[in-house]
Short mmCIF file of C-alpha atoms in Angstrom, two decimals:
data_model
loop_
_atom_site.label_atom_id
_atom_site.label_comp_id
_atom_site.label_asym_id
_atom_site.label_seq_id
_atom_site.Cartn_x
_atom_site.Cartn_y
_atom_site.Cartn_z
CA MET A 1 0.00 0.00 0.00
CA HIS A 2 1.03 3.61 -0.41
CA SER A 3 3.16 5.43 2.13
CA PRO A 4 1.50 7.21 5.08
CA ALA A 5 0.78 10.87 4.48
CA PRO A 6 3.62 13.04 5.87
CA SER A 7 2.61 15.72 8.35
CA ALA A 8 3.87 18.51 6.11
CA GLY A 9 2.88 16.76 2.92
CA LEU A 10 1.21 18.22 -0.12
CA ARG A 11 -2.11 16.51 -0.53
CA GLY A 12 -4.86 16.84 -3.09
CA ALA A 13 -4.81 20.00 -5.17
CA ALA A 14 -2.73 21.77 -2.55
CA ARG A 15 0.19 19.39 -3.18
CA LEU A 16 0.96 21.03 -6.49
CA TRP A 17 2.67 23.79 -4.58
CA PRO A 18 4.06 22.93 -1.15
CA ALA A 19 1.48 24.28 1.28
CA ALA A 20 -1.02 22.67 3.59
CA GLY A 21 -4.68 22.33 2.82
CA ALA A 22 -7.27 24.05 0.72
CA ARG A 23 -6.76 27.46 2.36
CA ALA A 24 -3.17 27.62 1.14
CA PHE A 25 -4.29 26.46 -2.27
CA ARG A 26 -6.84 29.27 -2.52
CA ALA A 27 -4.15 31.73 -1.44
CA LEU A 28 -1.91 30.35 -4.14
CA LEU A 29 -4.55 30.83 -6.80
CA LEU A 30 -4.88 34.44 -5.66
CA ALA A 31 -1.12 34.88 -5.93
CA LEU A 32 -1.12 33.39 -9.41
CA ALA A 33 -3.87 35.76 -10.41
CA THR A 34 -1.68 38.65 -9.24
CA ILE A 35 1.25 37.35 -11.26
CA THR A 36 -0.95 36.90 -14.31
CA ALA A 37 -2.21 40.46 -14.05
CA ALA A 38 1.37 41.69 -14.23
CA VAL A 39 2.02 40.21 -17.68
CA PRO A 40 0.33 40.78 -21.05
CA ALA A 41 -2.90 38.92 -21.64
CA ALA A 42 -1.21 36.80 -24.30
CA HIS A 43 0.96 35.25 -21.59
CA ALA A 44 -1.76 34.69 -19.01
CA GLN A 45 -1.72 31.40 -17.19
CA ASP A 46 -4.55 28.94 -17.10
CA ALA A 47 -4.45 27.86 -13.45
CA PRO A 48 -5.42 24.23 -12.85
CA PRO A 49 -9.02 23.92 -11.75
CA PRO A 50 -9.61 23.61 -8.00
CA VAL A 51 -10.62 20.18 -6.79
CA PRO A 52 -11.88 18.91 -3.48
CA ALA A 53 -9.15 18.94 -0.86
CA GLY A 54 -7.83 15.67 0.44
CA PRO A 55 -5.58 12.90 -0.78
CA SER A 56 -6.28 10.84 -3.85
CA TYR A 57 -4.55 7.60 -4.74
CA ARG A 58 -6.38 6.65 -7.91
CA LEU A 59 -3.31 4.95 -9.35
CA ASP A 60 -2.79 2.74 -6.29
CA PRO A 61 -4.08 -0.39 -8.08
CA VAL A 62 -1.23 -0.28 -10.60
CA LEU A 63 1.53 1.56 -8.74
CA ALA A 64 1.26 0.36 -5.13
CA PRO A 65 2.38 -3.20 -6.04
CA LEU A 66 5.66 -1.71 -7.30
CA LEU A 67 6.53 -0.77 -3.72
CA GLU A 68 7.57 -4.41 -3.32
CA ASN A 69 10.60 -3.57 -5.47
CA PRO A 70 13.71 -3.95 -3.26
CA LEU A 71 15.03 -0.61 -4.51
CA PHE A 72 12.62 1.18 -2.18
CA THR A 73 14.49 -0.22 0.82
CA GLU A 74 17.99 -0.46 -0.64
CA ALA A 75 18.18 3.19 -1.79
CA SER A 76 16.59 6.57 -1.15
CA VAL A 77 13.65 6.75 -3.55
CA ALA A 78 10.98 9.45 -3.77
CA VAL A 79 8.15 9.57 -6.32
CA GLN A 80 5.12 11.75 -6.97
CA VAL A 81 2.51 11.49 -9.73
CA VAL A 82 0.03 14.32 -10.36
CA ASP A 83 -3.00 14.58 -12.68
CA VAL A 84 -2.13 17.75 -14.58
CA ASP A 85 -5.73 18.59 -15.49
CA SER A 86 -7.25 18.42 -12.03
CA GLY A 87 -4.14 19.17 -10.01
CA GLU A 88 -4.61 16.10 -7.83
CA GLU A 89 -1.74 14.07 -6.53
CA VAL A 90 -2.79 10.58 -7.59
CA TRP A 91 0.12 8.61 -6.17
CA SER A 92 3.15 9.33 -4.03
CA HIS A 93 5.94 7.69 -2.13
CA ARG A 94 7.87 10.18 0.01
CA GLY A 95 7.06 12.85 -2.55
CA ASP A 96 8.28 15.67 -0.28
CA GLU A 97 11.67 14.14 0.47
CA LEU A 98 14.67 16.25 -0.49
CA LEU A 99 17.13 14.41 -2.73
CA VAL A 100 19.84 15.16 -5.27
CA PRO A 101 18.03 15.79 -8.60
CA ALA A 102 21.10 15.73 -10.91
CA SER A 103 20.15 17.07 -14.35
CA VAL A 104 16.45 17.19 -13.50
CA MET A 105 17.52 20.60 -12.13
CA LYS A 106 17.52 21.73 -15.78
CA VAL A 107 13.71 21.49 -15.70
CA VAL A 108 13.66 24.22 -13.04
CA THR A 109 16.25 26.34 -14.86
CA SER A 110 14.41 26.03 -18.18
CA ALA A 111 11.00 26.88 -16.76
CA THR A 112 12.38 29.89 -14.88
CA SER A 113 14.14 31.18 -17.99
CA LEU A 114 11.04 30.83 -20.17
CA ARG A 115 9.03 32.82 -17.65
CA THR A 116 11.81 35.38 -16.96
CA LEU A 117 13.48 35.90 -20.35
CA GLY A 118 10.66 34.71 -22.61
CA PRO A 119 10.76 32.00 -25.29
CA THR A 120 12.02 34.42 -27.96
CA HIS A 121 14.99 35.81 -26.02
CA ARG A 122 18.16 35.83 -28.11
CA PHE A 123 21.80 36.14 -27.12
CA SER A 124 23.86 38.63 -29.13
CA THR A 125 27.47 38.82 -30.28
CA GLU A 126 28.52 42.13 -31.80
CA PHE A 127 31.37 43.90 -33.59
CA LEU A 128 31.32 47.50 -32.38
CA ALA A 129 33.21 50.76 -32.74
CA GLU A 130 33.15 54.14 -31.04
CA ASP A 131 30.17 56.16 -32.21
CA ASP A 132 32.33 58.67 -34.14
CA THR A 133 34.69 56.11 -35.69
CA GLU A 134 34.77 56.25 -39.48
CA ILE A 135 35.57 53.78 -42.22
CA ASP A 136 37.62 55.53 -44.92
CA GLU A 137 37.39 54.97 -48.65
CA ASP A 138 40.10 52.30 -48.49
CA GLY A 139 38.14 50.22 -46.00
CA VAL A 140 40.20 51.21 -42.96
CA LEU A 141 38.36 51.42 -39.64
CA GLU A 142 40.03 54.42 -38.00
CA GLY A 143 39.83 53.20 -34.43
CA ASP A 144 39.40 50.13 -32.26
CA LEU A 145 37.12 47.18 -33.02
CA TYR A 146 35.18 45.79 -30.05
CA VAL A 147 33.95 42.22 -29.87
CA ARG A 148 31.19 42.01 -27.26
CA GLY A 149 29.36 38.89 -26.14
CA THR A 150 26.31 38.28 -23.98
CA GLY A 151 26.81 34.59 -23.32
CA ASP A 152 25.62 33.02 -26.58
CA PRO A 153 26.08 29.28 -25.98
CA THR A 154 25.65 28.54 -29.69
CA LEU A 155 28.55 30.62 -31.09
CA VAL A 156 30.64 28.24 -33.21
CA VAL A 157 33.43 28.66 -35.74
CA GLU A 158 31.07 28.91 -38.74
CA LYS A 159 29.14 31.77 -37.15
CA LEU A 160 32.26 33.68 -36.16
CA TRP A 161 33.61 33.26 -39.69
CA LYS A 162 30.33 34.62 -41.09
CA MET A 163 30.58 37.64 -38.79
CA LEU A 164 34.01 38.43 -40.21
CA LYS A 165 32.62 38.08 -43.72
CA ASP A 166 29.83 40.50 -42.79
CA LEU A 167 32.44 42.92 -41.45
CA GLN A 168 34.10 42.88 -44.84
CA VAL A 169 30.74 43.38 -46.53
CA ALA A 170 30.30 46.43 -44.28
CA GLY A 171 33.46 47.81 -45.88
CA VAL A 172 36.11 47.01 -43.28
CA VAL A 173 39.31 45.37 -44.58
CA GLU A 174 41.74 46.91 -42.09
CA ILE A 175 41.54 48.06 -38.47
CA ASN A 176 43.75 50.99 -37.50
CA GLY A 177 43.60 50.20 -33.82
CA ASP A 178 43.21 47.38 -31.32
CA ILE A 179 40.76 44.51 -31.30
CA ILE A 180 39.15 44.60 -27.84
CA PHE A 181 37.16 41.72 -26.37
CA ASP A 182 34.36 42.53 -23.93
CA ASP A 183 33.10 39.61 -21.83
CA SER A 184 31.85 41.76 -18.93
CA TRP A 185 28.25 40.48 -19.28
CA PHE A 186 29.24 37.53 -17.05
CA ASP A 187 31.57 37.38 -14.06
CA GLN A 188 34.97 35.70 -14.22
CA ASP A 189 33.99 32.53 -12.33
CA HIS A 190 34.27 30.17 -15.26
CA LEU A 191 33.84 26.79 -13.59
CA ILE A 192 30.43 25.28 -12.89
CA ALA A 193 29.60 26.08 -9.29
CA GLY A 194 29.44 23.08 -6.96
CA TRP A 195 31.62 20.69 -8.95
CA ASP A 196 35.33 20.18 -8.25
CA LYS A 197 35.77 16.49 -8.96
CA LYS A 198 39.52 15.93 -9.22
CA ALA A 199 39.30 13.63 -12.25
CA ASP A 200 37.27 16.20 -14.18
CA MET A 201 39.60 19.04 -13.23
CA GLU A 202 42.51 17.02 -14.58
CA ALA A 203 40.94 15.52 -17.72
CA GLY A 204 38.52 18.32 -18.69
CA PRO A 205 35.57 16.30 -20.03
CA ALA A 206 33.27 18.18 -22.39
CA TYR A 207 30.38 18.13 -19.90
CA PHE A 208 32.51 20.25 -17.56
CA ALA A 209 33.29 23.04 -20.05
CA PRO A 210 33.88 26.51 -18.55
CA ILE A 211 31.36 29.35 -18.80
CA GLY A 212 31.99 32.79 -20.32
CA ALA A 213 30.17 35.71 -21.93
CA LEU A 214 32.37 35.29 -25.00
CA SER A 215 32.38 31.54 -25.50
CA PHE A 216 33.18 29.62 -28.65
CA ASN A 217 32.57 26.06 -29.91
CA PHE A 218 30.94 25.17 -26.56
CA ASN A 219 34.36 25.92 -25.01
CA THR A 220 35.57 22.53 -26.13
CA VAL A 221 38.17 21.28 -28.56
CA SER A 222 37.82 18.30 -30.87
CA ILE A 223 41.00 16.21 -31.01
CA VAL A 224 40.97 13.89 -34.03
CA VAL A 225 43.20 10.82 -33.89
CA THR A 226 43.93 8.73 -37.00
CA PRO A 227 46.27 5.69 -37.04
CA GLY A 228 49.59 5.82 -38.83
CA PRO A 229 50.16 3.76 -42.00
CA LYS A 230 51.92 0.94 -40.13
CA PRO A 231 52.69 -0.23 -36.59
CA GLY A 232 55.36 1.73 -34.81
CA GLU A 233 54.65 4.98 -36.62
CA PRO A 234 53.00 7.89 -34.81
CA PRO A 235 49.28 8.40 -35.33
CA ARG A 236 48.09 11.60 -36.95
CA VAL A 237 46.60 13.95 -34.35
CA VAL A 238 44.97 17.26 -35.30
CA LEU A 239 42.64 19.86 -33.82
CA GLU A 240 39.47 20.48 -35.81
CA THR A 241 39.72 24.15 -34.80
CA PRO A 242 43.37 25.10 -34.28
CA ALA A 243 44.28 27.79 -31.74
CA LYS A 244 47.53 28.97 -30.20
CA VAL A 245 46.25 28.36 -26.66
CA ILE A 246 45.86 24.63 -27.38
CA ALA A 247 48.89 22.34 -27.48
CA LEU A 248 49.10 18.60 -28.09
CA ASP A 249 51.64 16.19 -26.60
CA THR A 250 51.50 12.86 -28.48
CA GLU A 251 54.86 11.34 -27.58
CA LYS A 252 53.23 8.41 -25.77
CA LEU A 253 50.74 7.67 -28.55
CA GLU A 254 51.60 4.95 -31.07
CA THR A 255 50.14 2.94 -33.93
CA VAL A 256 49.86 -0.79 -33.24
CA LYS A 257 48.86 -3.93 -35.15
CA ALA A 258 45.29 -4.19 -36.36
CA ARG A 259 44.39 -7.07 -34.07
CA ARG A 260 45.34 -5.12 -30.94
CA ARG A 261 42.65 -3.40 -28.94
CA GLY A 262 43.04 0.36 -29.06
CA TRP A 263 42.91 2.72 -26.09
CA ILE A 264 43.60 6.40 -25.46
CA VAL A 265 43.92 8.37 -22.23
CA ILE A 266 43.99 12.17 -22.30
CA GLU A 267 45.24 14.42 -19.50
CA ARG A 268 44.93 18.20 -19.42
CA GLU A 269 47.41 20.74 -18.09
CA ILE A 270 46.57 24.45 -17.90
CA ASP A 271 49.20 27.18 -17.61
CA PRO A 272 47.53 29.75 -15.30
CA ARG A 273 49.70 32.56 -16.66
CA THR A 274 49.33 32.09 -20.42
CA HIS A 275 46.05 30.05 -20.33
CA VAL A 276 47.67 27.60 -22.74
CA VAL A 277 46.10 24.15 -22.40
CA THR A 278 48.24 21.11 -23.16
CA PHE A 279 46.49 17.82 -23.82
CA LYS A 280 48.73 14.81 -23.25
CA LEU A 281 47.63 11.74 -25.20
CA GLU A 282 48.78 8.26 -24.33
CA GLY A 283 47.65 5.00 -25.87
CA GLU A 284 47.57 2.63 -28.80
CA VAL A 285 45.74 3.11 -32.11
CA PRO A 286 45.29 -0.01 -34.29
CA VAL A 287 46.23 0.18 -37.96
CA GLY A 288 43.20 0.65 -40.19
CA SER A 289 40.88 1.81 -37.39
CA ASP A 290 38.48 4.69 -37.98
CA PRO A 291 39.39 8.23 -36.91
CA GLN A 292 38.38 8.99 -33.32
CA ARG A 293 37.14 12.34 -32.04
CA HIS A 294 37.80 13.24 -28.43
CA TYR A 295 36.09 16.32 -27.03
CA ARG A 296 37.73 18.13 -24.12
CA ALA A 297 37.10 21.39 -22.28
CA VAL A 298 39.39 24.38 -22.74
CA GLY A 299 40.83 26.40 -19.86
CA ASN A 300 40.01 30.11 -20.03
CA PRO A 301 37.00 30.78 -22.33
CA LEU A 302 38.07 34.29 -23.35
CA ALA A 303 41.66 33.27 -24.13
CA TRP A 304 40.29 30.41 -26.25
CA THR A 305 37.90 32.70 -28.14
CA MET A 306 40.56 35.37 -28.72
CA SER A 307 43.03 32.80 -30.00
CA ALA A 308 40.57 31.24 -32.43
CA PHE A 309 39.45 34.73 -33.54
CA SER A 310 43.06 35.63 -34.31
CA ASP A 311 43.42 32.68 -36.66
CA LEU A 312 40.16 33.51 -38.42
CA VAL A 313 41.12 37.18 -38.88
CA ARG A 314 44.42 36.12 -40.37
CA ALA A 315 42.76 33.58 -42.67
CA GLU A 316 40.33 36.22 -43.97
CA GLY A 317 43.13 38.69 -44.64
CA ILE A 318 41.77 41.41 -42.32
CA LYS A 319 44.70 43.56 -41.19
CA TYR A 320 45.04 45.39 -37.89
CA THR A 321 47.72 47.72 -36.58
CA GLY A 322 47.15 47.32 -32.85
CA ARG A 323 46.93 44.35 -30.54
CA PHE A 324 44.40 41.99 -29.05
CA ARG A 325 43.33 42.96 -25.54
CA THR A 326 40.36 42.90 -23.16
CA GLY A 327 38.17 45.83 -22.16
CA GLU A 328 34.61 47.10 -22.11
CA ALA A 329 32.81 48.48 -25.14
CA PRO A 330 31.50 52.07 -25.08
CA ASP A 331 27.99 52.62 -23.71
CA GLU A 332 26.62 53.97 -27.00
CA PRO A 333 28.66 52.26 -29.70
CA GLN A 334 28.36 52.06 -33.44
CA VAL A 335 27.17 48.57 -34.36
CA LEU A 336 29.07 47.19 -37.33
CA VAL A 337 27.95 43.55 -37.24
CA SER A 338 25.43 41.85 -34.96
CA LEU A 339 24.76 38.13 -34.67
CA LEU A 340 21.72 36.85 -32.80
CA SER A 341 21.46 33.33 -31.44
CA PRO A 342 18.47 31.08 -32.08
CA PRO A 343 15.58 31.92 -29.72
CA LEU A 344 15.76 30.63 -26.17
CA HIS A 345 13.17 27.91 -26.73
CA GLU A 346 15.42 26.33 -29.39
CA ILE A 347 18.44 26.51 -27.09
CA LEU A 348 16.43 24.81 -24.34
CA ASN A 349 15.61 22.06 -26.82
CA HIS A 350 19.28 21.13 -26.91
CA THR A 351 19.73 21.84 -23.19
CA ASN A 352 17.08 19.36 -22.10
CA LYS A 353 17.05 16.71 -24.80
CA TYR A 354 20.81 16.19 -24.61
CA SER A 355 21.40 17.54 -21.10
CA SER A 356 23.88 20.32 -21.94
CA ASN A 357 25.42 21.63 -18.72
CA PHE A 358 27.15 24.36 -20.73
CA MET A 359 23.89 25.77 -22.06
CA ALA A 360 22.07 25.51 -18.74
CA GLU A 361 24.77 27.49 -16.94
CA HIS A 362 24.82 30.18 -19.64
CA VAL A 363 21.05 30.52 -19.28
CA MET A 364 21.40 30.76 -15.48
CA LYS A 365 23.96 33.58 -15.60
CA THR A 366 21.97 35.38 -18.28
CA MET A 367 18.91 35.47 -16.02
CA GLY A 368 21.11 36.98 -13.33
CA ALA A 369 22.40 39.69 -15.66
CA VAL A 370 18.99 40.55 -17.10
CA VAL A 371 17.12 40.70 -13.78
CA HIS A 372 19.84 41.88 -11.41
CA ASP A 373 22.20 43.71 -13.80
CA LYS A 374 25.58 42.67 -15.11
CA PRO A 375 27.80 40.90 -14.48
CA GLY A 376 25.62 37.83 -14.60
CA THR A 377 26.58 35.38 -11.88
CA THR A 378 25.33 32.00 -10.76
CA GLU A 379 24.26 33.55 -7.45
CA LYS A 380 22.17 36.22 -9.19
CA GLY A 381 20.60 33.62 -11.45
CA LEU A 382 19.71 31.46 -8.46
CA LEU A 383 17.99 34.46 -6.88
CA VAL A 384 15.71 34.54 -9.93
CA VAL A 385 15.03 30.81 -9.60
CA LYS A 386 14.25 31.16 -5.91
CA GLU A 387 11.84 34.03 -6.60
CA TYR A 388 10.08 31.82 -9.14
CA LEU A 389 9.87 28.81 -6.82
CA SER A 390 8.67 30.99 -3.97
CA GLY A 391 5.88 32.24 -6.23
CA LEU A 392 4.80 28.64 -6.66
CA GLY A 393 4.65 28.21 -2.91
CA VAL A 394 7.83 26.14 -2.58
CA PRO A 395 9.29 26.81 0.90
CA LEU A 396 12.80 28.07 0.16
CA ASP A 397 14.11 26.77 3.47
CA GLN A 398 13.41 23.27 2.15
CA VAL A 399 15.51 23.53 -1.01
CA GLN A 400 19.20 23.89 -1.69
CA LEU A 401 20.27 25.28 -5.06
CA VAL A 402 23.85 25.48 -6.33
CA ASN A 403 23.82 25.86 -10.12
CA GLY A 404 21.58 25.62 -13.16
CA SER A 405 22.68 22.32 -14.65
CA GLY A 406 22.38 19.96 -11.69
CA LEU A 407 26.07 19.02 -11.83
CA SER A 408 26.42 19.01 -8.05
CA ARG A 409 25.77 16.67 -5.16
CA ASP A 410 24.80 19.58 -2.92
CA ILE A 411 21.50 20.43 -4.66
CA ARG A 412 18.35 19.30 -2.87
CA LEU A 413 14.84 19.24 -4.32
CA ALA A 414 11.77 17.09 -3.78
CA PRO A 415 9.61 15.48 -6.48
CA SER A 416 6.74 17.72 -5.33
CA HIS A 417 8.87 20.81 -6.05
CA VAL A 418 9.69 19.64 -9.56
CA ASN A 419 6.07 18.73 -10.25
CA ALA A 420 5.02 22.20 -9.13
CA VAL A 421 7.26 23.58 -11.88
CA LEU A 422 5.97 21.10 -14.46
CA MET A 423 2.39 22.02 -13.61
CA ASP A 424 3.04 25.75 -13.74
CA VAL A 425 4.52 25.65 -17.23
CA TYR A 426 1.98 23.12 -18.50
CA HIS A 427 -0.90 25.41 -17.57
CA ASP A 428 0.58 28.45 -19.30
CA PRO A 429 -0.46 28.39 -22.98
CA ALA A 430 2.29 30.86 -23.87
CA LEU A 431 5.05 28.60 -22.52
CA ARG A 432 3.74 25.03 -22.69
CA PRO A 433 4.47 24.30 -26.39
CA GLU A 434 8.09 25.45 -26.16
CA PHE A 435 8.70 23.71 -22.85
CA LEU A 436 7.22 20.40 -24.00
CA ALA A 437 9.23 20.61 -27.23
CA SER A 438 12.43 20.95 -25.21
CA LEU A 439 11.98 17.60 -23.45
CA ALA A 440 13.27 14.27 -24.71
CA VAL A 441 10.55 12.19 -26.40
CA GLY A 442 10.30 8.56 -25.32
CA GLY A 443 11.39 6.20 -28.08
CA VAL A 444 12.25 9.10 -30.39
CA ASP A 445 15.10 11.39 -29.33
CA GLY A 446 17.37 12.78 -26.65
CA THR A 447 18.15 10.83 -23.51
CA LEU A 448 14.86 8.89 -23.83
CA ARG A 449 15.36 7.71 -27.40
CA HIS A 450 15.95 4.09 -26.31
CA ARG A 451 13.28 4.03 -23.60
CA PHE A 452 9.48 3.78 -23.67
CA ASN A 453 9.71 2.49 -27.22
CA ASP A 454 7.57 -0.64 -27.09
CA GLU A 455 4.49 -0.86 -29.26
CA GLY A 456 1.96 1.76 -28.26
CA GLN A 457 4.43 3.67 -26.04
CA THR A 458 6.39 5.81 -28.50
CA ALA A 459 6.00 9.58 -27.98
CA ARG A 460 3.73 9.14 -24.94
CA VAL A 461 6.45 10.22 -22.50
CA ARG A 462 8.27 13.55 -22.60
CA GLY A 463 10.85 14.07 -19.92
CA LYS A 464 14.21 15.07 -18.53
CA THR A 465 16.60 12.53 -17.10
CA GLY A 466 19.27 13.18 -14.49
CA SER A 467 22.17 11.01 -13.41
CA LEU A 468 25.35 11.10 -11.38
CA ASN A 469 27.17 8.20 -9.80
CA GLY A 470 24.65 6.80 -7.34
CA VAL A 471 21.88 9.12 -8.58
CA TYR A 472 19.21 8.40 -11.21
CA CYS A 473 16.19 10.67 -11.71
CA LEU A 474 13.39 11.42 -14.16
CA ALA A 475 10.82 14.19 -14.47
CA ALA A 476 8.27 13.62 -17.20
CA PHE A 477 4.80 14.08 -18.61
CA VAL A 478 3.12 10.75 -19.30
CA GLN A 479 0.00 10.17 -21.39
CA GLY A 480 -2.10 7.73 -19.39
CA GLY A 481 -4.24 4.99 -20.84
CA ASP A 482 -7.26 6.88 -19.50
CA GLY A 483 -6.52 9.81 -21.80
CA LYS A 484 -5.20 12.01 -18.99
CA VAL A 485 -1.74 13.56 -18.77
CA TYR A 486 0.28 12.95 -15.62
CA ALA A 487 3.32 14.75 -14.22
CA PHE A 488 5.69 12.13 -12.88
CA THR A 489 8.90 12.88 -10.96
CA PHE A 490 11.10 10.07 -9.68
CA MET A 491 14.34 10.56 -7.72
CA ALA A 492 16.69 7.82 -6.58
CA ASN A 493 19.86 8.44 -4.54
CA ASP A 494 22.38 6.17 -2.80
CA LEU A 495 22.30 3.66 -5.63
CA ARG A 496 24.79 0.88 -6.08
CA ARG A 497 23.84 0.60 -9.74
CA SER A 498 21.69 2.81 -11.95
CA ARG A 499 20.05 0.01 -13.95
CA PRO A 500 17.49 -1.01 -11.28
CA ALA A 501 16.40 2.63 -10.89
CA ARG A 502 15.98 3.02 -14.61
CA ALA A 503 13.97 -0.20 -14.77
CA LEU A 504 11.70 0.97 -11.95
CA GLN A 505 11.16 4.34 -13.66
CA ASP A 506 10.19 2.50 -16.82
CA GLN A 507 7.80 0.25 -14.89
CA ILE A 508 6.03 3.24 -13.35
CA GLY A 509 5.82 5.05 -16.67
CA GLU A 510 4.50 1.94 -18.41
CA ALA A 511 1.95 1.35 -15.65
CA ILE A 512 0.62 4.90 -16.08
CA MET A 513 0.40 4.42 -19.84
CA ALA A 514 -1.55 1.21 -19.28
CA TRP A 515 -3.89 2.74 -16.68
CA THR A 516 -7.41 2.94 -18.09
CA GLY A 517 -9.05 4.43 -15.01
CA VAL A 518 -10.43 1.07 -13.96
CA ALA A 519 -8.65 -1.02 -11.35
CA PRO A 520 -7.64 -4.45 -12.65
CA ALA A 521 -9.86 -7.24 -11.41
CA PRO A 522 -8.35 -9.33 -8.61
CA ALA A 523 -7.21 -12.79 -9.56
CA ALA A 524 -9.95 -15.41 -9.10
CA ASP A 525 -9.48 -17.82 -6.22
CA THR A 526 -8.40 -21.26 -7.29
CA VAL A 527 -11.14 -23.82 -6.76
CA PRO A 528 -9.92 -27.29 -5.84
#
């Protein structure tokens, strides 16, 4: 049977936002009405309809038997399922327990950003000059060129190349001055807050890329390794995007016979003075094997961007008389070239479907800069998130927030908190389509592409997964067999292995999809 109701639990309609009883729920509806009045009518929320107060466990017949799963006693597991139309909690097991959400935190970050920045928000990267700077008849910009970024997480080499082409189209072929890089939109804390795992600091995996207002190629390098023509010869190792701040050490890398099993280990060393990053490769590459791409995080984002920019400027033949340096652009500049990112809702599509920590942290700092002025910081962004959660009735003394991506073991949220966010966005017609589109689709794409793909299940689950060692979570919308949509958040911590947690998540999701609203008939007694 289901777990006993906790004393401070969130039951019935009131459980959508952590508060106790129908009185708090009515107060919440009043608060939501106030929020709605503060935004244009086109963005008004459709609050879930009030329902009779009191607990409801309509899904007990299909979900309660799953409590026999040993995972519920071997690990810390918390689950809550809510009917999104009525607002009722229809099943729960420790739904108010605070656990590590891992990347399910991106659900909270995404929802807050859609409400704060709007689905159409775009990040900008600009080439600027002083307002009175002129371009003479020979194409010489008589003054400094400023490169200013506002945290676009999608700026890649092709886009930067196109910006330089557009600068030439604008008539600039030479710069009689310095090229100045302005990354003051964010602070200078480049590492993801709350994560200092020694192995990641040393190796620099791509999921731990640094954050910066002028970032480039997701602040990662692609190291391509191809075997030599015969054993004993060095493999060919190149950078897809060369830059002076990236060095390769391949002395311990060799080509071996085809029948040998290949392996490569990469270590990263960062010179704190020059920001040069040296990747040391060691291993064996079998003859005839396919090229391998290894993605690793750079050191200083601005140094990386400036270095890559220098190579592109040289390749395009744009001359300059000054030097590369950092500084802030003038308050009222002349805009020479402006590049806008895709709208926020498209960026969140990549953030959630493929769990991009890099994008989530850029969104977090951007919220901080927009709401609380530059420089955008993680702390300022978290203030925005806390204001949002507080508006949903989530007691802030019950949560612990560290960053926007969930890459931390210090974050604490409950399934009921996450479901409050899911419900809020679902009932806002201005945000729901973009938010739903950002989630992985079961059996189709993202981190759910290989799950919920049996016959009749495909595309009936949209969700966000989250995992760390010992942590496996899921927040999702599930289309029930009764035609209703359910918000389902599952958190599991203290795991020995992730596979049992994944299997249990799938069982719960499949049970909801099979639920027709009618309890299955009990098995008939055997007659001798």
